[in-house]
Short mmCIF file of C-alpha atoms and ligand atoms in Angstrom, two decimals:
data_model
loop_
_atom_site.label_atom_id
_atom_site.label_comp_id
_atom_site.label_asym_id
_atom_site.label_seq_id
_atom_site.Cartn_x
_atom_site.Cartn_y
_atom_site.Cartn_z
CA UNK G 1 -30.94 -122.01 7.57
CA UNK G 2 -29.01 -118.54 7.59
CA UNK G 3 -28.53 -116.52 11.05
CA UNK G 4 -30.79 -114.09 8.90
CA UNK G 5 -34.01 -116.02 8.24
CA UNK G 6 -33.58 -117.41 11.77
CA UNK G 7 -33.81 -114.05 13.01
CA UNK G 8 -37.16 -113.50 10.62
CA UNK G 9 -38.68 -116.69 12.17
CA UNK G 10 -38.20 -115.50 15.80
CA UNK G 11 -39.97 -112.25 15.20
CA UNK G 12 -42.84 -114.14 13.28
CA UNK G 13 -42.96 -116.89 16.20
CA UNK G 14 -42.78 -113.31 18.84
CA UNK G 15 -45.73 -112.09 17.29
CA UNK G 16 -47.88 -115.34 17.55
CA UNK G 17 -47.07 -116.05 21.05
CA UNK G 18 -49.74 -116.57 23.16
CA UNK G 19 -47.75 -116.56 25.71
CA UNK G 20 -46.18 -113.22 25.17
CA UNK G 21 -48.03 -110.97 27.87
CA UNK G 22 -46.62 -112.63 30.41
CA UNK G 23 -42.98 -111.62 30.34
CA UNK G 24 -44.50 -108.23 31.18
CA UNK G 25 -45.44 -110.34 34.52
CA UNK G 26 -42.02 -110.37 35.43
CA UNK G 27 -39.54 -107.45 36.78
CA UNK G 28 -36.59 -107.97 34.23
CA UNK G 29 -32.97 -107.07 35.59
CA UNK G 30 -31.78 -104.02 33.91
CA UNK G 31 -27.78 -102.36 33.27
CA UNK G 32 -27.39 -98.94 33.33
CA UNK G 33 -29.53 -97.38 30.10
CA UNK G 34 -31.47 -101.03 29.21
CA UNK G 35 -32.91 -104.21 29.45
CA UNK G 36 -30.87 -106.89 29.93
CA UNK G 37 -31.54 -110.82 28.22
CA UNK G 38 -31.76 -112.83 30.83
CA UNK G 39 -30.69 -116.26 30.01
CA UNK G 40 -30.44 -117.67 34.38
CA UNK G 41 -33.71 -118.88 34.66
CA UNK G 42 -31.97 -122.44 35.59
CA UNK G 43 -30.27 -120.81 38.29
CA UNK G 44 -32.59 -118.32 40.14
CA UNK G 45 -35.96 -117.31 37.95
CA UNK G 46 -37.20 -113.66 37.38
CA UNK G 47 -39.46 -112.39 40.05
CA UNK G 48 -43.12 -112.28 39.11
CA UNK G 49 -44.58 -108.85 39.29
CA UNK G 50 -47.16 -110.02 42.06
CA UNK G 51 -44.94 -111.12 44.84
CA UNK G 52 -45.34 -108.18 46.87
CA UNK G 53 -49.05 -108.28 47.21
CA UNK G 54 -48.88 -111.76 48.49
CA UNK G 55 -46.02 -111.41 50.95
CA UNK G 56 -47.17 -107.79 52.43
CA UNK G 57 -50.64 -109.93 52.57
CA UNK G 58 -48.92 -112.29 55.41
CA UNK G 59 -47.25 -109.22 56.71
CA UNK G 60 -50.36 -107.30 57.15
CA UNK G 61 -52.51 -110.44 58.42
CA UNK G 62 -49.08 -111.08 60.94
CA UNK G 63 -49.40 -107.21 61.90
CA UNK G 64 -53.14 -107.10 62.32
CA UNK G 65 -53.97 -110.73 63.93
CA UNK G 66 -50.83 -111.87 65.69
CA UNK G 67 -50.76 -114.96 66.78
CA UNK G 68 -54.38 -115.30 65.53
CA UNK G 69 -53.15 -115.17 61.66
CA UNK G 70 -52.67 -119.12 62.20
CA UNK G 71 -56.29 -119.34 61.78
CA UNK G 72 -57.74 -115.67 61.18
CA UNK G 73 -55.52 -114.96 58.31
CA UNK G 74 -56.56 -114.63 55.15
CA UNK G 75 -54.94 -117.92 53.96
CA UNK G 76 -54.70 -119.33 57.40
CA UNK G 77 -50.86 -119.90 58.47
CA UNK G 78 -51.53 -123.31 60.23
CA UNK G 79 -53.03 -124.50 56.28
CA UNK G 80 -50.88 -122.21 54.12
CA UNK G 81 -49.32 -125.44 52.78
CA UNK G 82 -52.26 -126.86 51.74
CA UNK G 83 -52.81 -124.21 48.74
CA UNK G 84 -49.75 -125.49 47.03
CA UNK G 85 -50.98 -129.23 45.94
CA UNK G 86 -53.44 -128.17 43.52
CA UNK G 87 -51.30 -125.91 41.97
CA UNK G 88 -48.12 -127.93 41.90
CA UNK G 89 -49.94 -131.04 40.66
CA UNK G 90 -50.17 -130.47 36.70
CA UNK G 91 -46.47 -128.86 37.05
CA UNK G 92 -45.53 -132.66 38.03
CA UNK G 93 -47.94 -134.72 37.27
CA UNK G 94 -48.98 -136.10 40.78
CA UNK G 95 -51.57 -136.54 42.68
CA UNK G 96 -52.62 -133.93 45.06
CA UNK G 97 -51.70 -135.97 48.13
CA UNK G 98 -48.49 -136.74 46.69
CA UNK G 99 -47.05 -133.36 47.00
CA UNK G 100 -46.20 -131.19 50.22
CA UNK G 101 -44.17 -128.47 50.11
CA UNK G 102 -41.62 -128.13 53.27
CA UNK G 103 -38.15 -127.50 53.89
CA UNK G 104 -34.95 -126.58 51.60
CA UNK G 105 -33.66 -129.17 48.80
CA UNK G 106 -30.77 -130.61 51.07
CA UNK G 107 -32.52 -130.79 53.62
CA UNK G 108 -35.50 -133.15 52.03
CA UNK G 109 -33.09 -135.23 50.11
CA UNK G 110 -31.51 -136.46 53.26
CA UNK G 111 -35.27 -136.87 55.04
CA UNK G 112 -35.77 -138.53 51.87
CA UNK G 113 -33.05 -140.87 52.15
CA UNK G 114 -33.88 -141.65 55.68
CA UNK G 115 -37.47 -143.22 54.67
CA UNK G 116 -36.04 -144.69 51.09
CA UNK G 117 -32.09 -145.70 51.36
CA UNK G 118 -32.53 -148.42 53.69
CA UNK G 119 -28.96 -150.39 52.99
CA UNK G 120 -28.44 -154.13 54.02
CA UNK G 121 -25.16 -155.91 53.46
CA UNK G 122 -26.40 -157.58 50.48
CA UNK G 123 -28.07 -154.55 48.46
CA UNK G 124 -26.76 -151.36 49.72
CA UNK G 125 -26.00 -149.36 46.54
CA UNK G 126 -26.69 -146.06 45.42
CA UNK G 127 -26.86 -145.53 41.34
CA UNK G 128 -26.61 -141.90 40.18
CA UNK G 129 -25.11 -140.04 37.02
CA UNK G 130 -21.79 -138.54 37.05
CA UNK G 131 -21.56 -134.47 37.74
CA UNK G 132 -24.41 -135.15 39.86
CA UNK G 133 -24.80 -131.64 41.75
CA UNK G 134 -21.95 -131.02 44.18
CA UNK G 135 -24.80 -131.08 47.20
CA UNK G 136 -26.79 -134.49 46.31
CA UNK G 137 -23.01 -135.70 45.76
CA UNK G 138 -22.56 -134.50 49.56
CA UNK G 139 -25.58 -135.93 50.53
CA UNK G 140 -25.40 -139.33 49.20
CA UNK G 141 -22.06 -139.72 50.47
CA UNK G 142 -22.61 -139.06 53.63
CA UNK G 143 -25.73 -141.06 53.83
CA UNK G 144 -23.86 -144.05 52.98
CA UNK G 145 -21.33 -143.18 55.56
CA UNK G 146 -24.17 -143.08 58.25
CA UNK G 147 -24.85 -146.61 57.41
CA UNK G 148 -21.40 -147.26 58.47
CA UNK G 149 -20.87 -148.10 54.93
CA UNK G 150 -17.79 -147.14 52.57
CA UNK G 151 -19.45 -144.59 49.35
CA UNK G 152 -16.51 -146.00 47.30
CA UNK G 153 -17.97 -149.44 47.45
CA UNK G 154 -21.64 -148.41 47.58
CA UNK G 155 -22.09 -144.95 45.00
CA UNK G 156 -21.98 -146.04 41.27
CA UNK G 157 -21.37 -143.40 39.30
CA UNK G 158 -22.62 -143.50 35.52
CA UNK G 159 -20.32 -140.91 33.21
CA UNK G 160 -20.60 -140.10 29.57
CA UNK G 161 -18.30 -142.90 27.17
CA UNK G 162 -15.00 -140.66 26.42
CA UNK G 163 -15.10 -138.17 24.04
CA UNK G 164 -19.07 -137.58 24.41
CA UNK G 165 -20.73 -134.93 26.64
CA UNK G 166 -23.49 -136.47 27.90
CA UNK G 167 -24.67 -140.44 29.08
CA UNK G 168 -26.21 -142.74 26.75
CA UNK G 169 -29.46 -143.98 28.13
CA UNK G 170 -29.13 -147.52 27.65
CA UNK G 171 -25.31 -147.08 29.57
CA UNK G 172 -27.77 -145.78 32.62
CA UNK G 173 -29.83 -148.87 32.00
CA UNK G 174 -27.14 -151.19 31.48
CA UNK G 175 -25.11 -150.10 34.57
CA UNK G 176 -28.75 -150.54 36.59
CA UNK G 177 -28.69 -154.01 35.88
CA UNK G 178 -24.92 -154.63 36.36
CA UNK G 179 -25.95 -153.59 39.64
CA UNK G 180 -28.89 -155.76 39.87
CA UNK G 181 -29.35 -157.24 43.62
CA UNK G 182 -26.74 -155.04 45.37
CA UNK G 183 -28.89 -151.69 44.14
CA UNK G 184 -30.64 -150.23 46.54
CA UNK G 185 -31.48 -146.69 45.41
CA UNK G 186 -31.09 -145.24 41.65
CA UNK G 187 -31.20 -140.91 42.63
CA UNK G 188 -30.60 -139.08 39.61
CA UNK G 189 -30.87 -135.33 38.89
CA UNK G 190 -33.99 -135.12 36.00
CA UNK G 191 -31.95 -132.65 34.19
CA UNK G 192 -28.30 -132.87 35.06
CA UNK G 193 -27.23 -128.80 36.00
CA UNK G 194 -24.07 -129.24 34.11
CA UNK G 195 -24.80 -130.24 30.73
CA UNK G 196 -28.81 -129.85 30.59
CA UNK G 197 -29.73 -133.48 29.77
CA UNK G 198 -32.63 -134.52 30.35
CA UNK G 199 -32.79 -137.99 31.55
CA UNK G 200 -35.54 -140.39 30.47
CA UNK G 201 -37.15 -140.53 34.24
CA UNK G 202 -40.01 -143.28 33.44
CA UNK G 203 -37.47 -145.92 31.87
CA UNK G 204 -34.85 -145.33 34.65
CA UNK G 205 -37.72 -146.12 37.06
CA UNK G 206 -38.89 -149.24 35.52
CA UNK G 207 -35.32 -150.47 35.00
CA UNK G 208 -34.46 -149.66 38.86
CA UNK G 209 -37.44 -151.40 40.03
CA UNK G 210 -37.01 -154.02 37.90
CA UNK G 211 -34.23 -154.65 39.78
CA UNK G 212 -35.64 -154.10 43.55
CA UNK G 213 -34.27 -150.73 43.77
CA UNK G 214 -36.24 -147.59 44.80
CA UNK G 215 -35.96 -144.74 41.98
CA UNK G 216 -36.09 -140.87 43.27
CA UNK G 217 -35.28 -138.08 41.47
CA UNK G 218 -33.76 -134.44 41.96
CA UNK G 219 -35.88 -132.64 40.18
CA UNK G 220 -33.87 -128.97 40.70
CA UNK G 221 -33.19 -128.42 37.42
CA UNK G 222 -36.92 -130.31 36.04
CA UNK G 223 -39.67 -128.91 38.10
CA UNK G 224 -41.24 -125.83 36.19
CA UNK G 225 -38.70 -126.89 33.18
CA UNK G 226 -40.06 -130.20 31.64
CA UNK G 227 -43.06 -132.27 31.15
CA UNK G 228 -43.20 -134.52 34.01
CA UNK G 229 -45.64 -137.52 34.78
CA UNK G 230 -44.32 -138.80 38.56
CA UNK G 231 -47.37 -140.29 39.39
CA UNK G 232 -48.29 -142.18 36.42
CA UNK G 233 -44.07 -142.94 35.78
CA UNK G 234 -44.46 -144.86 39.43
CA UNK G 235 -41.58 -143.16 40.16
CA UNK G 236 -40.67 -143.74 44.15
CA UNK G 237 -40.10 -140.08 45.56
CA UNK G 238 -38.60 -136.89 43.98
CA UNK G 239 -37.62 -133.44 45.29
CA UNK G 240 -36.92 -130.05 43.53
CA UNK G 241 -36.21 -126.53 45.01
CA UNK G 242 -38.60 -123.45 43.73
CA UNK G 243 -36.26 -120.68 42.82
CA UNK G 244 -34.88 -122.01 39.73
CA UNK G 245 -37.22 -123.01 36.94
CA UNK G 246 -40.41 -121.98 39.58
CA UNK G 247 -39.28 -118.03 39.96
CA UNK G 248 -40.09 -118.22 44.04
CA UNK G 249 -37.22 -116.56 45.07
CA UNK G 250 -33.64 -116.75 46.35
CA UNK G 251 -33.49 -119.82 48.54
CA UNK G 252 -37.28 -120.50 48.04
CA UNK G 253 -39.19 -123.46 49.90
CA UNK G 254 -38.64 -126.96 48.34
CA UNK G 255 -41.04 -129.69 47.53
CA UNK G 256 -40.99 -133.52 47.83
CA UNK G 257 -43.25 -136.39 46.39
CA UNK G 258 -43.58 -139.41 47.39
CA UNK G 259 -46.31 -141.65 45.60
CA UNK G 260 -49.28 -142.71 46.89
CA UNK G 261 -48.44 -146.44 47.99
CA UNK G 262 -45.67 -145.27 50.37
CA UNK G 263 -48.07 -143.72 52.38
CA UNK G 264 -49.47 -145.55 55.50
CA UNK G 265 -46.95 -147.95 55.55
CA UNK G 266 -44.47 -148.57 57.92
CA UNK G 267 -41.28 -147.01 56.08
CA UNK G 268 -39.11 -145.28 58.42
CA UNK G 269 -38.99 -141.95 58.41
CA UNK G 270 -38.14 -138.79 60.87
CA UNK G 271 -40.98 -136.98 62.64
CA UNK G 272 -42.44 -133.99 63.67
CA UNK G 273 -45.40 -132.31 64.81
CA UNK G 274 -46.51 -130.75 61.62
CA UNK G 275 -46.53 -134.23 59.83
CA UNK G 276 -49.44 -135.52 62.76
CA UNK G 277 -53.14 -135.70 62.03
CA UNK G 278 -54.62 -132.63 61.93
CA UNK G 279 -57.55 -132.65 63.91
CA UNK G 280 -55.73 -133.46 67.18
CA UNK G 281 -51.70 -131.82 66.72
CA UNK G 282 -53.02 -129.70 69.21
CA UNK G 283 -53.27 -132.23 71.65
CA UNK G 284 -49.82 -132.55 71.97
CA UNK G 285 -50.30 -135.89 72.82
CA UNK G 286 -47.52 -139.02 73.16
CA UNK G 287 -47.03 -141.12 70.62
CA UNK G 288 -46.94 -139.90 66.77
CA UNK G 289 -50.02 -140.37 64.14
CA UNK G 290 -49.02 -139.06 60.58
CA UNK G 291 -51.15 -137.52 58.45
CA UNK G 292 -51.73 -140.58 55.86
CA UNK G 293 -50.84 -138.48 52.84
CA UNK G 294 -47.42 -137.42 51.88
CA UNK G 295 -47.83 -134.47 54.58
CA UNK G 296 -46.83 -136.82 57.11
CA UNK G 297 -43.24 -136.45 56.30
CA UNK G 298 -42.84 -132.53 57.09
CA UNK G 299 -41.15 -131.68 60.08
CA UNK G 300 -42.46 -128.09 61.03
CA UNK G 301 -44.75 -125.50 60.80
CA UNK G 302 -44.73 -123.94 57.44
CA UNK G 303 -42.20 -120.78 56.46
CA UNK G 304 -44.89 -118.65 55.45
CA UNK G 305 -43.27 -115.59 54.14
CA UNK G 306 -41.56 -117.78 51.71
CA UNK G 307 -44.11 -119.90 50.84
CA UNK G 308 -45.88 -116.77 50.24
CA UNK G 309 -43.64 -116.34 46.86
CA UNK G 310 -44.01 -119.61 45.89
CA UNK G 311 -47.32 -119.46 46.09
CA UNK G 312 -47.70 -115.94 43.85
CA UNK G 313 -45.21 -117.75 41.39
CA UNK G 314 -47.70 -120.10 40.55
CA UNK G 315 -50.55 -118.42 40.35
CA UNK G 316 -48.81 -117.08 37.51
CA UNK G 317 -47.66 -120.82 36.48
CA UNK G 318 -51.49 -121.56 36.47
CA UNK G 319 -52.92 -118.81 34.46
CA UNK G 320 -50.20 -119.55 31.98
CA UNK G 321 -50.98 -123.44 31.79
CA UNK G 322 -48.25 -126.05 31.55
CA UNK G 323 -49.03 -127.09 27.61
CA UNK G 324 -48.42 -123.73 26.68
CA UNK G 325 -45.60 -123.48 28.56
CA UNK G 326 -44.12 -126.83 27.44
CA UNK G 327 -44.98 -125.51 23.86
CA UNK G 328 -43.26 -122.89 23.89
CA UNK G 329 -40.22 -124.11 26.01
CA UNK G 330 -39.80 -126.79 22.54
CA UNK G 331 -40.02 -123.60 20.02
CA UNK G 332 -37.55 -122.17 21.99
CA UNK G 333 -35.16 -125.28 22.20
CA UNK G 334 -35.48 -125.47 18.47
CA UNK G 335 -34.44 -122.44 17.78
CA UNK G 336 -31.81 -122.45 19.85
CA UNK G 337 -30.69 -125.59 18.34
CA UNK G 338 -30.83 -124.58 14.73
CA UNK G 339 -29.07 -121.35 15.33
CA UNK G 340 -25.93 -123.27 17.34
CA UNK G 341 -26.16 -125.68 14.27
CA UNK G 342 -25.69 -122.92 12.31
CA UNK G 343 -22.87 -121.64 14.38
CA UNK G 344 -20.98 -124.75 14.58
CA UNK G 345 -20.91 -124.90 10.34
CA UNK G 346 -19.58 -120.95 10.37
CA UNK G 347 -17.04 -121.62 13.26
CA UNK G 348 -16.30 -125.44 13.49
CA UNK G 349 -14.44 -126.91 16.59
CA UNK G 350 -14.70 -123.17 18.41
CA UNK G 351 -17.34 -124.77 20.63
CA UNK G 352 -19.03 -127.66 21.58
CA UNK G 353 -22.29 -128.25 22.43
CA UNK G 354 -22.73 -130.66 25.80
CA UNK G 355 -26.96 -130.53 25.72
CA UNK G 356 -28.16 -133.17 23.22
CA UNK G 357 -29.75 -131.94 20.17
CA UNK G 358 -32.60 -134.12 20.57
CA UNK G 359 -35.75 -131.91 21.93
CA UNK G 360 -36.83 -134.82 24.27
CA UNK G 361 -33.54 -135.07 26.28
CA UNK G 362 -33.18 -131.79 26.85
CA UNK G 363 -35.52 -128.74 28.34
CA UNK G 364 -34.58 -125.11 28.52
CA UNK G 365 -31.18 -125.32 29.23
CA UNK G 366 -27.97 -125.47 26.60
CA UNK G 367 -24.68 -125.87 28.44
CA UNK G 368 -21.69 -124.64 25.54
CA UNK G 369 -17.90 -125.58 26.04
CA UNK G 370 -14.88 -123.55 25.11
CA UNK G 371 -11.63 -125.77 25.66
CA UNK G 372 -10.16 -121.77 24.85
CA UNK G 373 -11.10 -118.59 25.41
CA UNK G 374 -14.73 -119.51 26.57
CA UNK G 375 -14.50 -116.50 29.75
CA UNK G 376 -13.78 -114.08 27.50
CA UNK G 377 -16.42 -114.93 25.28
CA UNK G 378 -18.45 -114.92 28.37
CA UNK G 379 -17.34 -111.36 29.26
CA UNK G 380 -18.06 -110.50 26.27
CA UNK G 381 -21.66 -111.56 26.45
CA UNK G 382 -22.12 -109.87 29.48
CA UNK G 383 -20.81 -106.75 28.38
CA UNK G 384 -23.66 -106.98 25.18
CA UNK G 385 -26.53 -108.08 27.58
CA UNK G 386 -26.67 -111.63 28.20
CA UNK G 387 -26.78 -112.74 31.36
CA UNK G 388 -25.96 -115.94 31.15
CA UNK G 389 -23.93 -118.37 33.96
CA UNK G 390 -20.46 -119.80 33.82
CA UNK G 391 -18.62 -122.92 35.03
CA UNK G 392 -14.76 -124.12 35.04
CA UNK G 393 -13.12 -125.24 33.12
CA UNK G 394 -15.25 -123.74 30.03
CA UNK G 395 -19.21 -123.83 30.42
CA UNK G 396 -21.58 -121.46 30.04
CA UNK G 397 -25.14 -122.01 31.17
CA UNK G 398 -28.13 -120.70 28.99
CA UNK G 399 -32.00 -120.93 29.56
CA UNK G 400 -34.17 -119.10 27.61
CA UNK G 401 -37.39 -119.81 29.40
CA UNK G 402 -40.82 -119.84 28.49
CA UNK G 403 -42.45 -117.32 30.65
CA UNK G 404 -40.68 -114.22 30.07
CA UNK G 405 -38.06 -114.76 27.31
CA UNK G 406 -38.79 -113.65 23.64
CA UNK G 407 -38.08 -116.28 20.33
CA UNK G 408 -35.72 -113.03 18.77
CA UNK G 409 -33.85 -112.65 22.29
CA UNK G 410 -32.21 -116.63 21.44
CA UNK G 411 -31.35 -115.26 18.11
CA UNK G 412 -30.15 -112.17 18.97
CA UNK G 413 -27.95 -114.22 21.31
CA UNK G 414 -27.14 -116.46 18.12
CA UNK G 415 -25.64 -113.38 16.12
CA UNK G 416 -24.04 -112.08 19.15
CA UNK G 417 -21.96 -114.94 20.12
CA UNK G 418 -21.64 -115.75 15.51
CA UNK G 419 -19.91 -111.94 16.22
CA UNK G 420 -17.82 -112.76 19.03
CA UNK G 421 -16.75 -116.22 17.66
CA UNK G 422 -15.67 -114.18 14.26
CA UNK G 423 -13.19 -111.50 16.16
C1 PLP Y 501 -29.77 -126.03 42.87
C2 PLP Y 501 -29.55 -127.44 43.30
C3 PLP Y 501 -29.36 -127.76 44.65
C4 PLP Y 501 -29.31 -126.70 45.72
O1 PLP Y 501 -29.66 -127.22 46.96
P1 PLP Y 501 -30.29 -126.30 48.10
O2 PLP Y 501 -30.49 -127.25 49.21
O3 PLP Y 501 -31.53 -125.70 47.54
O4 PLP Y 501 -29.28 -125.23 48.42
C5 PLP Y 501 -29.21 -129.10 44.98
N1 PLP Y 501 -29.23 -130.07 44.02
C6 PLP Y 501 -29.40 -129.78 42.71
C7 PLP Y 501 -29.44 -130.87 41.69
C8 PLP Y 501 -29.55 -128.46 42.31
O5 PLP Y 501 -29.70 -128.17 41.01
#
């Protein structure tokens, strides 16, 4: 297929979007004189157009009630978390009481880990893909160091075979198994943030189980991106942040699930008030009774304002509708794909691709390699438009996302970089 016809196909697939109205939901970054592409959605999302009316509505119930917005307010503060469950539900395919949003990503993957890496000398391993995010990598290690146990001996680390860019399923698999008794906890990212793969979450769960293990995922660079089916996947517990894929702003609240039969049992986990029965927190009384939903594992009182942007975010999400979304996310993976195919017969071994080509391990991201001059094809991109992300030693980061990104903005990126690649 020539850059040319490509092009031709994106404005026919523009024009027969359903979803195209909604981009003008977003505010789109702009350089001096026009529009930019934005290609980031994997690293902080566009901000939806109605974010302001639902934070000033907290500020102006905080300003009018006081103290008395924790009940009087329009969505009452003590219950603001409740709205997100319903909402959040088809975006991960969980059950309602299954979800609660609380906290910051870190943060929840250690609480996490407190209730579901539960080491003993005989199984006290934790299996997770290589590149794993620089914080989870932080956060695992020093979980296993709380146990008073070595992460050299206890984190198993599965990398691509040389000379590939991104892990073979059944090396995942066969590395779960190799592990077999001494596993005690497979954590892997959904969609690794360094090379966009997207890992096949329900057969890493059954294999980790299969084994004894519990099975949790990151789901950072997943939730909002990909098709997801937690509940029905019996995956363990999972965690994602809402500024990425979820446009709820810089450092947005974070989200965990934990399915259904973890609740009411006796796992371990830290406490606080906001995770004890409703009708009598109040009381203040000795002794802690959780909530017996997934809610019993939040800490504190909800951070409104910011859950306030989540919650515009997806309103937008729902009005959209995750099938259309996950449509058009494929179209646009496609066409990404056939256009860097394309590329990569006009300018072989300038780049590589590290994303697999296959639409069902990946979502929106591509990750492209330069082993030379990759940052000042970068800078070049820039300088046209495309705001796009970089990483040493030779990455950059695209997303084209479903919301607000047009089919001909992924080939206009196509001829821009076919352009830079022929100077
Ligand atoms: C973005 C991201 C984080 C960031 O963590 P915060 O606690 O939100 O700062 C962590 N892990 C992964 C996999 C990420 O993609």
């Amino acid at each position: 297929m020539t850059l040319l016809s490509l092009s031709e196909q994106a404005k026919q697939l523009d024009q027969a979007d359903p979803l195209a109205s909604f981009r003008d939901r977003f505010h789109i970054p702009a350089q001096p004189g026009r529009a930019v592409t934005y290609f980031t959605g994997n690293s902080l999302g566009l901000m939806p157009k109605n974010v302001p009316e639902y934070v000033n509505q907290e500020l102006n119930d905080w300003a009018q009630w006081g103290v008395e917005g924790h009940f009087q307010a329009k969505h009452p503060w003590v219950s603001y978390h409740e709205l997100f469950p319903s909402l959040l539900s088809p975006i991960l395919g969980a059950l309602e009481s299954e979800i609660v949003v609380m906290n910051q990503l870190t943060v929840n993957l250690h609480l996490l880990m407190v209730s579901f890496y539960r080491p003993t000398t005989k199984r006290f391993k934790i299996l997770c893909e290589g590149r794993a995010f620089s914080s989870d990598q932080y956060a695992m290690e020093s979980q296993v160091r709380f146990h008073g146990l070595d992460p050299d001996q206890s984190i198993v680390e599965v990398f691509p075979r040389d000379g590939e860019s991104f892990i073979r399923k059944q090396d995942l698999i066969d590395a779960i198994n190799q592990a077999g008794e001494q596993l005690a906890l497979v954590l892997v990212g959904g969609v690794n943030y360094y090379t966009g793969q997207l890992f096949d979450m329900q057969e890493i769960t059954r294999a980790g189980q299969a084994q004894g293990a519990v099975v949790g995922f990151d789901l950072a660079h997943a939730a909002g991106n990909v098709s997801l089916q937690l509940h029905d996947w019996g995956v363990d517990f999972a965690t994602w942040c809402s500024y990425k894929y979820l446009n709820s702003g810089p450092g947005g609240v974070s989200g965990v699930f934990i399915h259904e039969r973890h609740h009411e049992t006796d796992l371990p986990r830290f406490q606080g008030w906001w995770g004890y029965q409703k009708q009598d927190r109040f009381q203040m009384a000795k002794g802690f009774v959780p909530i017996p939903t997934a809610e019993a594992w939040q800490l504190s009182n909800a951070p409104v304002l910011s859950m306030a942007a989540h919650h515009a975010s997806l309103r937008v999400f729902q009005e959209a509708g995750m099938d259309r979304l996950h449509l058009k996310r494929e179209q646009l993976s496609a066409l990404m794909i056939d256009g860097l195919i394309e590329l990569q017969s006009l300018h072989s071994g300038k780049f590589e691709v590290l994303t697999p080509m296959e639409i069902r391990q990946r979502g929106c991201q591509t990750s492209l390699y330069f082993s030379k001059g990759g940052r000042d094809v970068y800078n070049q991109l820039e300088k046209a438009g495309f705001v796009c992300d970089w990483r040493e030693p030779g990455v950059i980061r695209l997303a084209p996302v479903p919301l607000y990104n047009l089919f001909s903005e992924v080939t206009d990126f196509i001829c821009c970089l076919d352009k830079l690649l022929k100077a």
